[in-house]
Amino acid sequence: MKKLIALLLALTMIFAFAACAKAPAKEETKTLTMACSADFPPYEFVNDDGSYAGIDVDIAQAICDKLGYKLEVKDMDFDGIIAAVESGAVNFAMSGLTITDERKESVNFSDSYAKGVQVIVVKEGSKIATVDDLDGAKIGVQAGTTGDFYCTDDYGQENVSQYTKYAMAVEALKNGQVDCVVLDNEPAKAFVEANEGLKILDTAYADEDYAAAFNKNDTELLEQFNKALGELKADGTLDKIVETYINAK
Ligand code: ARG
């Protein structure tokens, strides 16, 4: 009898232990927050119903699906994004972010997932025809972007108007407050398509690589992200996402 009780007790303990060990699996899925400035179609924009969409959002979602995280998008002004990653206010950022040496001092970048080109958008009939004509022109940019840095360096702060959102820079171009807007090629195409009387100049300003940005202390998440990104590249998912937004138009 004693032996039976001992056996039952042991079995109960094993079951209790197994139940405890299993418990973490029932825990809620962890959420990763991603910072972006959702004014940058086709990489990130807000749908009519208020939801976020775009190449960056879909890639982030695919990576979170692979890694078992829920994705939460945090829309903010572009010039606050690096600081948000640095302070840990968000887990990472995807926002058509160009890899630069200066930013590398503040954040870690993932492997690159896309290329960008800085281009010049002007009104049809503008006197500005090439990069060389930018001297003395009033240039509109989004604050804190590479376009902002290049133009400020090359043409001086006094000739550059910084806007928090690209749509504001485009408005300023339309009503003549600036002579051109310097921005990334794909968003430039989207803005020119959505606004009559604008065009993109043939001459490009600079070539860039886009990547996600991570907090310097979170190398574990960065590694997981790069691994998942590599798989999405290899199995064609990445190309498929890009095509949904770019080639299929
Ligand atoms: N590629 C440029 C940069 O990294 C512009 C990115 C702007 N992104 C945005 N979501 N508004 O500075």
PDB file of C-alpha atoms and ligand atoms in Angstrom:
ATOM      1  CA  MET A   1       0.000   0.000   0.000  1.00  0.00           C
ATOM      2  CA  LYS A   2       2.759   2.371   0.990  1.00  0.00           C
ATOM      3  CA  LYS A   3       4.472   1.668  -2.299  1.00  0.00           C
ATOM      4  CA  LEU A   4       1.282   2.437  -4.207  1.00  0.00           C
ATOM      5  CA  ILE A   5       0.851   5.769  -2.445  1.00  0.00           C
ATOM      6  CA  ALA A   6       4.464   6.611  -3.127  1.00  0.00           C
ATOM      7  CA  LEU A   7       3.997   5.747  -6.755  1.00  0.00           C
ATOM      8  CA  LEU A   8       0.813   7.843  -7.027  1.00  0.00           C
ATOM      9  CA  LEU A   9       2.559  10.754  -5.358  1.00  0.00           C
ATOM     10  CA  ALA A  10       5.470  10.460  -7.737  1.00  0.00           C
ATOM     11  CA  LEU A  11       3.127  10.344 -10.715  1.00  0.00           C
ATOM     12  CA  THR A  12       1.213  13.410  -9.474  1.00  0.00           C
ATOM     13  CA  MET A  13       4.474  15.272  -9.142  1.00  0.00           C
ATOM     14  CA  ILE A  14       5.552  14.317 -12.632  1.00  0.00           C
ATOM     15  CA  PHE A  15       2.242  15.544 -14.051  1.00  0.00           C
ATOM     16  CA  ALA A  16       2.378  18.754 -12.040  1.00  0.00           C
ATOM     17  CA  PHE A  17       5.921  19.337 -13.234  1.00  0.00           C
ATOM     18  CA  ALA A  18       5.004  18.648 -16.846  1.00  0.00           C
ATOM     19  CA  ALA A  19       2.123  21.101 -16.605  1.00  0.00           C
ATOM     20  CA  CYS A  20       4.437  23.793 -15.242  1.00  0.00           C
ATOM     21  CA  ALA A  21       7.054  23.148 -17.869  1.00  0.00           C
ATOM     22  CA  LYS A  22       4.444  23.500 -20.553  1.00  0.00           C
ATOM     23  CA  ALA A  23       3.029  26.759 -19.189  1.00  0.00           C
ATOM     24  CA  PRO A  24       5.318  29.191 -21.072  1.00  0.00           C
ATOM     25  CA  ALA A  25       3.940  27.943 -24.385  1.00  0.00           C
ATOM     26  CA  LYS A  26       0.560  29.341 -23.403  1.00  0.00           C
ATOM     27  CA  GLU A  27       2.082  32.756 -22.762  1.00  0.00           C
ATOM     28  CA  GLU A  28       0.888  35.516 -25.075  1.00  0.00           C
ATOM     29  CA  THR A  29       2.869  36.044 -28.265  1.00  0.00           C
ATOM     30  CA  LYS A  30       5.470  38.736 -27.787  1.00  0.00           C
ATOM     31  CA  THR A  31       5.110  41.954 -29.750  1.00  0.00           C
ATOM     32  CA  LEU A  32       7.850  43.745 -31.661  1.00  0.00           C
ATOM     33  CA  THR A  33       7.331  47.453 -32.234  1.00  0.00           C
ATOM     34  CA  MET A  34       8.623  48.925 -35.464  1.00  0.00           C
ATOM     35  CA  ALA A  35       9.152  52.637 -35.972  1.00  0.00           C
ATOM     36  CA  CYS A  36       8.491  54.196 -39.362  1.00  0.00           C
ATOM     37  CA  SER A  37       7.410  57.465 -40.888  1.00  0.00           C
ATOM     38  CA  ALA A  38       4.352  56.303 -42.811  1.00  0.00           C
ATOM     39  CA  ASP A  39       4.560  59.015 -45.468  1.00  0.00           C
ATOM     40  CA  PHE A  40       6.753  57.087 -47.857  1.00  0.00           C
ATOM     41  CA  PRO A  41       4.819  55.049 -50.432  1.00  0.00           C
ATOM     42  CA  PRO A  42       5.394  52.307 -51.530  1.00  0.00           C
ATOM     43  CA  TYR A  43       7.550  51.461 -48.484  1.00  0.00           C
ATOM     44  CA  GLU A  44       5.170  52.641 -45.755  1.00  0.00           C
ATOM     45  CA  PHE A  45       1.891  54.481 -45.923  1.00  0.00           C
ATOM     46  CA  VAL A  46      -1.490  54.638 -44.228  1.00  0.00           C
ATOM     47  CA  ASN A  47      -4.473  53.001 -45.936  1.00  0.00           C
ATOM     48  CA  ASP A  48      -7.856  54.720 -46.065  1.00  0.00           C
ATOM     49  CA  ASP A  49      -9.001  52.511 -43.187  1.00  0.00           C
ATOM     50  CA  GLY A  50      -6.081  53.688 -41.054  1.00  0.00           C
ATOM     51  CA  SER A  51      -4.066  50.470 -41.349  1.00  0.00           C
ATOM     52  CA  TYR A  52      -0.407  50.500 -42.320  1.00  0.00           C
ATOM     53  CA  ALA A  53       0.857  48.983 -45.560  1.00  0.00           C
ATOM     54  CA  GLY A  54       3.882  48.963 -47.831  1.00  0.00           C
ATOM     55  CA  ILE A  55       7.019  47.002 -48.625  1.00  0.00           C
ATOM     56  CA  ASP A  56       8.649  47.651 -45.242  1.00  0.00           C
ATOM     57  CA  VAL A  57       5.481  46.771 -43.339  1.00  0.00           C
ATOM     58  CA  ASP A  58       4.991  43.529 -45.287  1.00  0.00           C
ATOM     59  CA  ILE A  59       8.630  42.451 -44.924  1.00  0.00           C
ATOM     60  CA  ALA A  60       8.502  43.191 -41.191  1.00  0.00           C
ATOM     61  CA  GLN A  61       5.256  41.217 -40.921  1.00  0.00           C
ATOM     62  CA  ALA A  62       6.731  38.244 -42.796  1.00  0.00           C
ATOM     63  CA  ILE A  63       9.789  38.275 -40.530  1.00  0.00           C
ATOM     64  CA  CYS A  64       7.670  38.527 -37.377  1.00  0.00           C
ATOM     65  CA  ASP A  65       5.519  35.622 -38.618  1.00  0.00           C
ATOM     66  CA  LYS A  66       8.659  33.525 -39.053  1.00  0.00           C
ATOM     67  CA  LEU A  67      10.051  34.439 -35.647  1.00  0.00           C
ATOM     68  CA  GLY A  68       6.733  34.106 -33.823  1.00  0.00           C
ATOM     69  CA  TYR A  69       6.241  37.740 -32.889  1.00  0.00           C
ATOM     70  CA  LYS A  70       3.276  40.068 -33.272  1.00  0.00           C
ATOM     71  CA  LEU A  71       4.105  43.253 -35.168  1.00  0.00           C
ATOM     72  CA  GLU A  72       3.078  46.691 -33.993  1.00  0.00           C
ATOM     73  CA  VAL A  73       3.771  49.678 -36.261  1.00  0.00           C
ATOM     74  CA  LYS A  74       4.607  52.994 -34.604  1.00  0.00           C
ATOM     75  CA  ASP A  75       4.213  55.923 -36.982  1.00  0.00           C
ATOM     76  CA  MET A  76       6.420  58.913 -36.104  1.00  0.00           C
ATOM     77  CA  ASP A  77       8.280  61.826 -37.665  1.00  0.00           C
ATOM     78  CA  PHE A  78      11.273  60.561 -39.605  1.00  0.00           C
ATOM     79  CA  ASP A  79      13.811  62.630 -37.687  1.00  0.00           C
ATOM     80  CA  GLY A  80      12.836  60.889 -34.433  1.00  0.00           C
ATOM     81  CA  ILE A  81      13.301  57.333 -35.663  1.00  0.00           C
ATOM     82  CA  ILE A  82      16.999  56.747 -34.956  1.00  0.00           C
ATOM     83  CA  ALA A  83      16.584  58.200 -31.453  1.00  0.00           C
ATOM     84  CA  ALA A  84      13.581  55.913 -30.835  1.00  0.00           C
ATOM     85  CA  VAL A  85      15.707  52.877 -31.725  1.00  0.00           C
ATOM     86  CA  GLU A  86      18.639  54.154 -29.687  1.00  0.00           C
ATOM     87  CA  SER A  87      16.550  54.739 -26.549  1.00  0.00           C
ATOM     88  CA  GLY A  88      14.785  51.387 -26.833  1.00  0.00           C
ATOM     89  CA  ALA A  89      11.361  53.024 -27.276  1.00  0.00           C
ATOM     90  CA  VAL A  90      10.883  50.650 -30.229  1.00  0.00           C
ATOM     91  CA  ASN A  91      12.441  47.265 -31.037  1.00  0.00           C
ATOM     92  CA  PHE A  92      13.561  48.249 -34.522  1.00  0.00           C
ATOM     93  CA  ALA A  93      12.882  50.597 -37.425  1.00  0.00           C
ATOM     94  CA  MET A  94      12.087  50.034 -41.076  1.00  0.00           C
ATOM     95  CA  SER A  95      11.413  53.251 -42.913  1.00  0.00           C
ATOM     96  CA  GLY A  96      13.262  53.240 -46.194  1.00  0.00           C
ATOM     97  CA  LEU A  97      16.250  53.893 -43.954  1.00  0.00           C
ATOM     98  CA  THR A  98      19.519  54.388 -45.809  1.00  0.00           C
ATOM     99  CA  ILE A  99      22.638  52.823 -44.319  1.00  0.00           C
ATOM    100  CA  THR A 100      25.067  55.632 -43.482  1.00  0.00           C
ATOM    101  CA  ASP A 101      28.299  55.720 -41.468  1.00  0.00           C
ATOM    102  CA  GLU A 102      26.891  58.470 -39.272  1.00  0.00           C
ATOM    103  CA  ARG A 103      23.803  56.442 -38.356  1.00  0.00           C
ATOM    104  CA  LYS A 104      26.010  53.395 -37.735  1.00  0.00           C
ATOM    105  CA  GLU A 105      27.405  55.276 -34.749  1.00  0.00           C
ATOM    106  CA  SER A 106      23.938  55.214 -33.151  1.00  0.00           C
ATOM    107  CA  VAL A 107      22.321  51.987 -34.370  1.00  0.00           C
ATOM    108  CA  ASN A 108      23.116  48.605 -35.930  1.00  0.00           C
ATOM    109  CA  PHE A 109      21.838  47.946 -39.431  1.00  0.00           C
ATOM    110  CA  SER A 110      20.472  44.664 -40.746  1.00  0.00           C
ATOM    111  CA  ASP A 111      21.486  43.254 -44.113  1.00  0.00           C
ATOM    112  CA  SER A 112      20.186  45.472 -46.890  1.00  0.00           C
ATOM    113  CA  TYR A 113      16.843  44.543 -48.453  1.00  0.00           C
ATOM    114  CA  ALA A 114      16.424  47.231 -51.140  1.00  0.00           C
ATOM    115  CA  LYS A 115      18.160  49.978 -53.079  1.00  0.00           C
ATOM    116  CA  GLY A 116      17.173  53.631 -53.240  1.00  0.00           C
ATOM    117  CA  VAL A 117      18.215  56.581 -55.367  1.00  0.00           C
ATOM    118  CA  GLN A 118      17.943  60.222 -54.365  1.00  0.00           C
ATOM    119  CA  VAL A 119      16.202  62.059 -57.192  1.00  0.00           C
ATOM    120  CA  ILE A 120      14.998  65.576 -57.854  1.00  0.00           C
ATOM    121  CA  VAL A 121      11.316  66.389 -58.356  1.00  0.00           C
ATOM    122  CA  VAL A 122      10.390  69.705 -60.000  1.00  0.00           C
ATOM    123  CA  LYS A 123       7.307  71.344 -61.488  1.00  0.00           C
ATOM    124  CA  GLU A 124       6.829  70.708 -65.177  1.00  0.00           C
ATOM    125  CA  GLY A 125       8.481  73.573 -67.071  1.00  0.00           C
ATOM    126  CA  SER A 126      10.975  74.212 -64.280  1.00  0.00           C
ATOM    127  CA  LYS A 127      14.301  75.862 -65.108  1.00  0.00           C
ATOM    128  CA  ILE A 128      16.039  73.154 -63.092  1.00  0.00           C
ATOM    129  CA  ALA A 129      17.109  70.409 -65.499  1.00  0.00           C
ATOM    130  CA  THR A 130      20.089  68.705 -63.825  1.00  0.00           C
ATOM    131  CA  VAL A 131      21.802  68.468 -60.437  1.00  0.00           C
ATOM    132  CA  ASP A 132      24.053  71.348 -61.515  1.00  0.00           C
ATOM    133  CA  ASP A 133      21.055  73.700 -61.539  1.00  0.00           C
ATOM    134  CA  LEU A 134      20.414  73.164 -57.829  1.00  0.00           C
ATOM    135  CA  ASP A 135      22.919  75.887 -56.961  1.00  0.00           C
ATOM    136  CA  GLY A 136      20.894  78.821 -55.674  1.00  0.00           C
ATOM    137  CA  ALA A 137      17.588  76.961 -55.885  1.00  0.00           C
ATOM    138  CA  LYS A 138      15.193  76.605 -52.970  1.00  0.00           C
ATOM    139  CA  ILE A 139      15.253  72.917 -52.054  1.00  0.00           C
ATOM    140  CA  GLY A 140      12.593  71.056 -50.069  1.00  0.00           C
ATOM    141  CA  VAL A 141      13.475  67.909 -48.087  1.00  0.00           C
ATOM    142  CA  GLN A 142      12.169  65.750 -45.272  1.00  0.00           C
ATOM    143  CA  ALA A 143      13.991  66.647 -42.056  1.00  0.00           C
ATOM    144  CA  GLY A 144      16.684  64.187 -41.028  1.00  0.00           C
ATOM    145  CA  THR A 145      16.803  62.291 -44.324  1.00  0.00           C
ATOM    146  CA  THR A 146      19.889  61.679 -46.425  1.00  0.00           C
ATOM    147  CA  GLY A 147      18.403  64.101 -48.981  1.00  0.00           C
ATOM    148  CA  ASP A 148      18.413  66.703 -46.214  1.00  0.00           C
ATOM    149  CA  PHE A 149      22.063  65.941 -45.297  1.00  0.00           C
ATOM    150  CA  TYR A 150      23.354  65.982 -48.888  1.00  0.00           C
ATOM    151  CA  CYS A 151      21.587  69.220 -49.800  1.00  0.00           C
ATOM    152  CA  THR A 152      22.484  71.000 -46.586  1.00  0.00           C
ATOM    153  CA  ASP A 153      26.137  70.014 -47.082  1.00  0.00           C
ATOM    154  CA  ASP A 154      26.233  70.886 -50.781  1.00  0.00           C
ATOM    155  CA  TYR A 155      24.050  73.993 -50.965  1.00  0.00           C
ATOM    156  CA  GLY A 156      23.909  75.372 -47.414  1.00  0.00           C
ATOM    157  CA  GLN A 157      21.260  75.338 -44.709  1.00  0.00           C
ATOM    158  CA  GLU A 158      19.811  78.660 -45.947  1.00  0.00           C
ATOM    159  CA  ASN A 159      18.735  77.074 -49.243  1.00  0.00           C
ATOM    160  CA  VAL A 160      17.126  73.997 -47.726  1.00  0.00           C
ATOM    161  CA  SER A 161      13.593  73.890 -46.263  1.00  0.00           C
ATOM    162  CA  GLN A 162      13.022  70.923 -43.949  1.00  0.00           C
ATOM    163  CA  TYR A 163       9.535  69.440 -43.621  1.00  0.00           C
ATOM    164  CA  THR A 164       8.475  66.795 -41.116  1.00  0.00           C
ATOM    165  CA  LYS A 165       6.435  64.935 -43.767  1.00  0.00           C
ATOM    166  CA  TYR A 166       7.116  64.488 -47.495  1.00  0.00           C
ATOM    167  CA  ALA A 167       3.545  65.465 -48.372  1.00  0.00           C
ATOM    168  CA  MET A 168       4.295  68.921 -46.908  1.00  0.00           C
ATOM    169  CA  ALA A 169       7.410  69.274 -49.059  1.00  0.00           C
ATOM    170  CA  VAL A 170       5.398  68.307 -52.134  1.00  0.00           C
ATOM    171  CA  GLU A 171       2.707  70.887 -51.248  1.00  0.00           C
ATOM    172  CA  ALA A 172       5.423  73.519 -50.872  1.00  0.00           C
ATOM    173  CA  LEU A 173       6.714  72.625 -54.345  1.00  0.00           C
ATOM    174  CA  LYS A 174       3.240  72.871 -55.830  1.00  0.00           C
ATOM    175  CA  ASN A 175       2.600  76.335 -54.435  1.00  0.00           C
ATOM    176  CA  GLY A 176       6.051  77.637 -55.290  1.00  0.00           C
ATOM    177  CA  GLN A 177       7.595  77.899 -51.824  1.00  0.00           C
ATOM    178  CA  VAL A 178      10.432  75.643 -52.987  1.00  0.00           C
ATOM    179  CA  ASP A 179      11.803  75.001 -56.506  1.00  0.00           C
ATOM    180  CA  CYS A 180      12.389  71.265 -56.090  1.00  0.00           C
ATOM    181  CA  VAL A 181      12.158  68.380 -53.645  1.00  0.00           C
ATOM    182  CA  VAL A 182      15.008  65.888 -53.184  1.00  0.00           C
ATOM    183  CA  LEU A 183      13.782  62.438 -52.152  1.00  0.00           C
ATOM    184  CA  ASP A 184      13.980  58.712 -52.832  1.00  0.00           C
ATOM    185  CA  ASN A 185      13.011  57.474 -56.318  1.00  0.00           C
ATOM    186  CA  GLU A 186      10.072  55.181 -55.551  1.00  0.00           C
ATOM    187  CA  PRO A 187       8.254  57.660 -53.275  1.00  0.00           C
ATOM    188  CA  ALA A 188       9.076  60.338 -55.858  1.00  0.00           C
ATOM    189  CA  LYS A 189       7.253  58.281 -58.501  1.00  0.00           C
ATOM    190  CA  ALA A 190       4.282  57.832 -56.181  1.00  0.00           C
ATOM    191  CA  PHE A 191       4.062  61.577 -55.467  1.00  0.00           C
ATOM    192  CA  VAL A 192       4.409  62.522 -59.137  1.00  0.00           C
ATOM    193  CA  GLU A 193       1.663  60.032 -59.990  1.00  0.00           C
ATOM    194  CA  ALA A 194      -0.641  61.449 -57.327  1.00  0.00           C
ATOM    195  CA  ASN A 195      -0.009  65.129 -58.117  1.00  0.00           C
ATOM    196  CA  GLU A 196      -0.447  66.725 -61.518  1.00  0.00           C
ATOM    197  CA  GLY A 197       2.221  68.991 -62.979  1.00  0.00           C
ATOM    198  CA  LEU A 198       5.276  67.418 -61.338  1.00  0.00           C
ATOM    199  CA  LYS A 199       8.143  65.451 -62.866  1.00  0.00           C
ATOM    200  CA  ILE A 200      11.300  63.616 -61.861  1.00  0.00           C
ATOM    201  CA  LEU A 201      14.579  64.757 -63.399  1.00  0.00           C
ATOM    202  CA  ASP A 202      16.590  62.111 -65.224  1.00  0.00           C
ATOM    203  CA  THR A 203      19.759  62.856 -63.318  1.00  0.00           C
ATOM    204  CA  ALA A 204      20.074  61.020 -60.011  1.00  0.00           C
ATOM    205  CA  TYR A 205      21.689  62.532 -56.950  1.00  0.00           C
ATOM    206  CA  ALA A 206      22.923  59.501 -54.979  1.00  0.00           C
ATOM    207  CA  ASP A 207      22.575  55.688 -54.758  1.00  0.00           C
ATOM    208  CA  GLU A 208      21.725  54.110 -51.420  1.00  0.00           C
ATOM    209  CA  ASP A 209      21.012  50.821 -49.619  1.00  0.00           C
ATOM    210  CA  TYR A 210      18.020  50.393 -47.311  1.00  0.00           C
ATOM    211  CA  ALA A 211      18.161  48.355 -44.115  1.00  0.00           C
ATOM    212  CA  ALA A 212      16.352  47.922 -40.802  1.00  0.00           C
ATOM    213  CA  ALA A 213      17.886  49.596 -37.725  1.00  0.00           C
ATOM    214  CA  PHE A 214      18.345  47.966 -34.317  1.00  0.00           C
ATOM    215  CA  ASN A 215      19.417  49.015 -30.870  1.00  0.00           C
ATOM    216  CA  LYS A 216      23.168  48.474 -30.379  1.00  0.00           C
ATOM    217  CA  ASN A 217      22.469  46.211 -27.371  1.00  0.00           C
ATOM    218  CA  ASP A 218      20.011  43.948 -29.166  1.00  0.00           C
ATOM    219  CA  THR A 219      22.324  41.913 -31.378  1.00  0.00           C
ATOM    220  CA  GLU A 220      20.260  38.780 -30.712  1.00  0.00           C
ATOM    221  CA  LEU A 221      17.170  40.212 -32.407  1.00  0.00           C
ATOM    222  CA  LEU A 222      19.347  41.557 -35.229  1.00  0.00           C
ATOM    223  CA  GLU A 223      20.733  38.068 -35.861  1.00  0.00           C
ATOM    224  CA  GLN A 224      17.251  36.506 -35.865  1.00  0.00           C
ATOM    225  CA  PHE A 225      16.054  39.220 -38.219  1.00  0.00           C
ATOM    226  CA  ASN A 226      18.929  38.740 -40.669  1.00  0.00           C
ATOM    227  CA  LYS A 227      18.405  34.985 -40.699  1.00  0.00           C
ATOM    228  CA  ALA A 228      14.678  35.355 -41.433  1.00  0.00           C
ATOM    229  CA  LEU A 229      15.385  38.064 -44.029  1.00  0.00           C
ATOM    230  CA  GLY A 230      17.876  35.760 -45.750  1.00  0.00           C
ATOM    231  CA  GLU A 231      15.225  33.035 -45.958  1.00  0.00           C
ATOM    232  CA  LEU A 232      12.677  35.462 -47.410  1.00  0.00           C
ATOM    233  CA  LYS A 233      15.235  36.524 -50.020  1.00  0.00           C
ATOM    234  CA  ALA A 234      16.083  32.921 -50.892  1.00  0.00           C
ATOM    235  CA  ASP A 235      12.516  31.635 -51.239  1.00  0.00           C
ATOM    236  CA  GLY A 236      11.330  34.554 -53.359  1.00  0.00           C
ATOM    237  CA  THR A 237       8.975  36.092 -50.760  1.00  0.00           C
ATOM    238  CA  LEU A 238      10.904  39.355 -50.738  1.00  0.00           C
ATOM    239  CA  ASP A 239      10.659  39.771 -54.510  1.00  0.00           C
ATOM    240  CA  LYS A 240       6.977  38.940 -54.346  1.00  0.00           C
ATOM    241  CA  ILE A 241       6.355  41.651 -51.740  1.00  0.00           C
ATOM    242  CA  VAL A 242       8.265  44.236 -53.774  1.00  0.00           C
ATOM    243  CA  GLU A 243       6.343  43.291 -56.924  1.00  0.00           C
ATOM    244  CA  THR A 244       3.020  43.762 -55.165  1.00  0.00           C
ATOM    245  CA  TYR A 245       3.859  47.403 -54.680  1.00  0.00           C
ATOM    246  CA  ILE A 246       6.190  48.315 -57.541  1.00  0.00           C
ATOM    247  CA  ASN A 247       6.168  46.282 -60.759  1.00  0.00           C
ATOM    248  CA  ALA A 248       2.504  45.319 -60.642  1.00  0.00           C
ATOM    249  CA  LYS A 249       1.350  48.959 -60.989  1.00  0.00           C
TER     250      LYS A 249
HETATM  251  N1  ARG B   1      16.273  57.002 -47.527  1.00  0.00           N
HETATM  252  C1  ARG B   1      16.203  58.268 -46.878  1.00  0.00           C
HETATM  253  C2  ARG B   1      16.932  58.229 -45.562  1.00  0.00           C
HETATM  254  O1  ARG B   1      17.179  57.197 -45.021  1.00  0.00           O
HETATM  255  C3  ARG B   1      14.795  58.768 -46.689  1.00  0.00           C
HETATM  256  C4  ARG B   1      13.910  57.853 -45.911  1.00  0.00           C
HETATM  257  C5  ARG B   1      12.597  58.499 -45.562  1.00  0.00           C
HETATM  258  N2  ARG B   1      11.700  57.557 -45.013  1.00  0.00           N
HETATM  259  C6  ARG B   1      10.415  57.806 -44.674  1.00  0.00           C
HETATM  260  N3  ARG B   1       9.697  56.815 -44.278  1.00  0.00           N
HETATM  261  N4  ARG B   1       9.916  59.021 -44.716  1.00  0.00           N
HETATM  262  O2  ARG B   1      17.247  59.236 -45.001  1.00  0.00           O
END
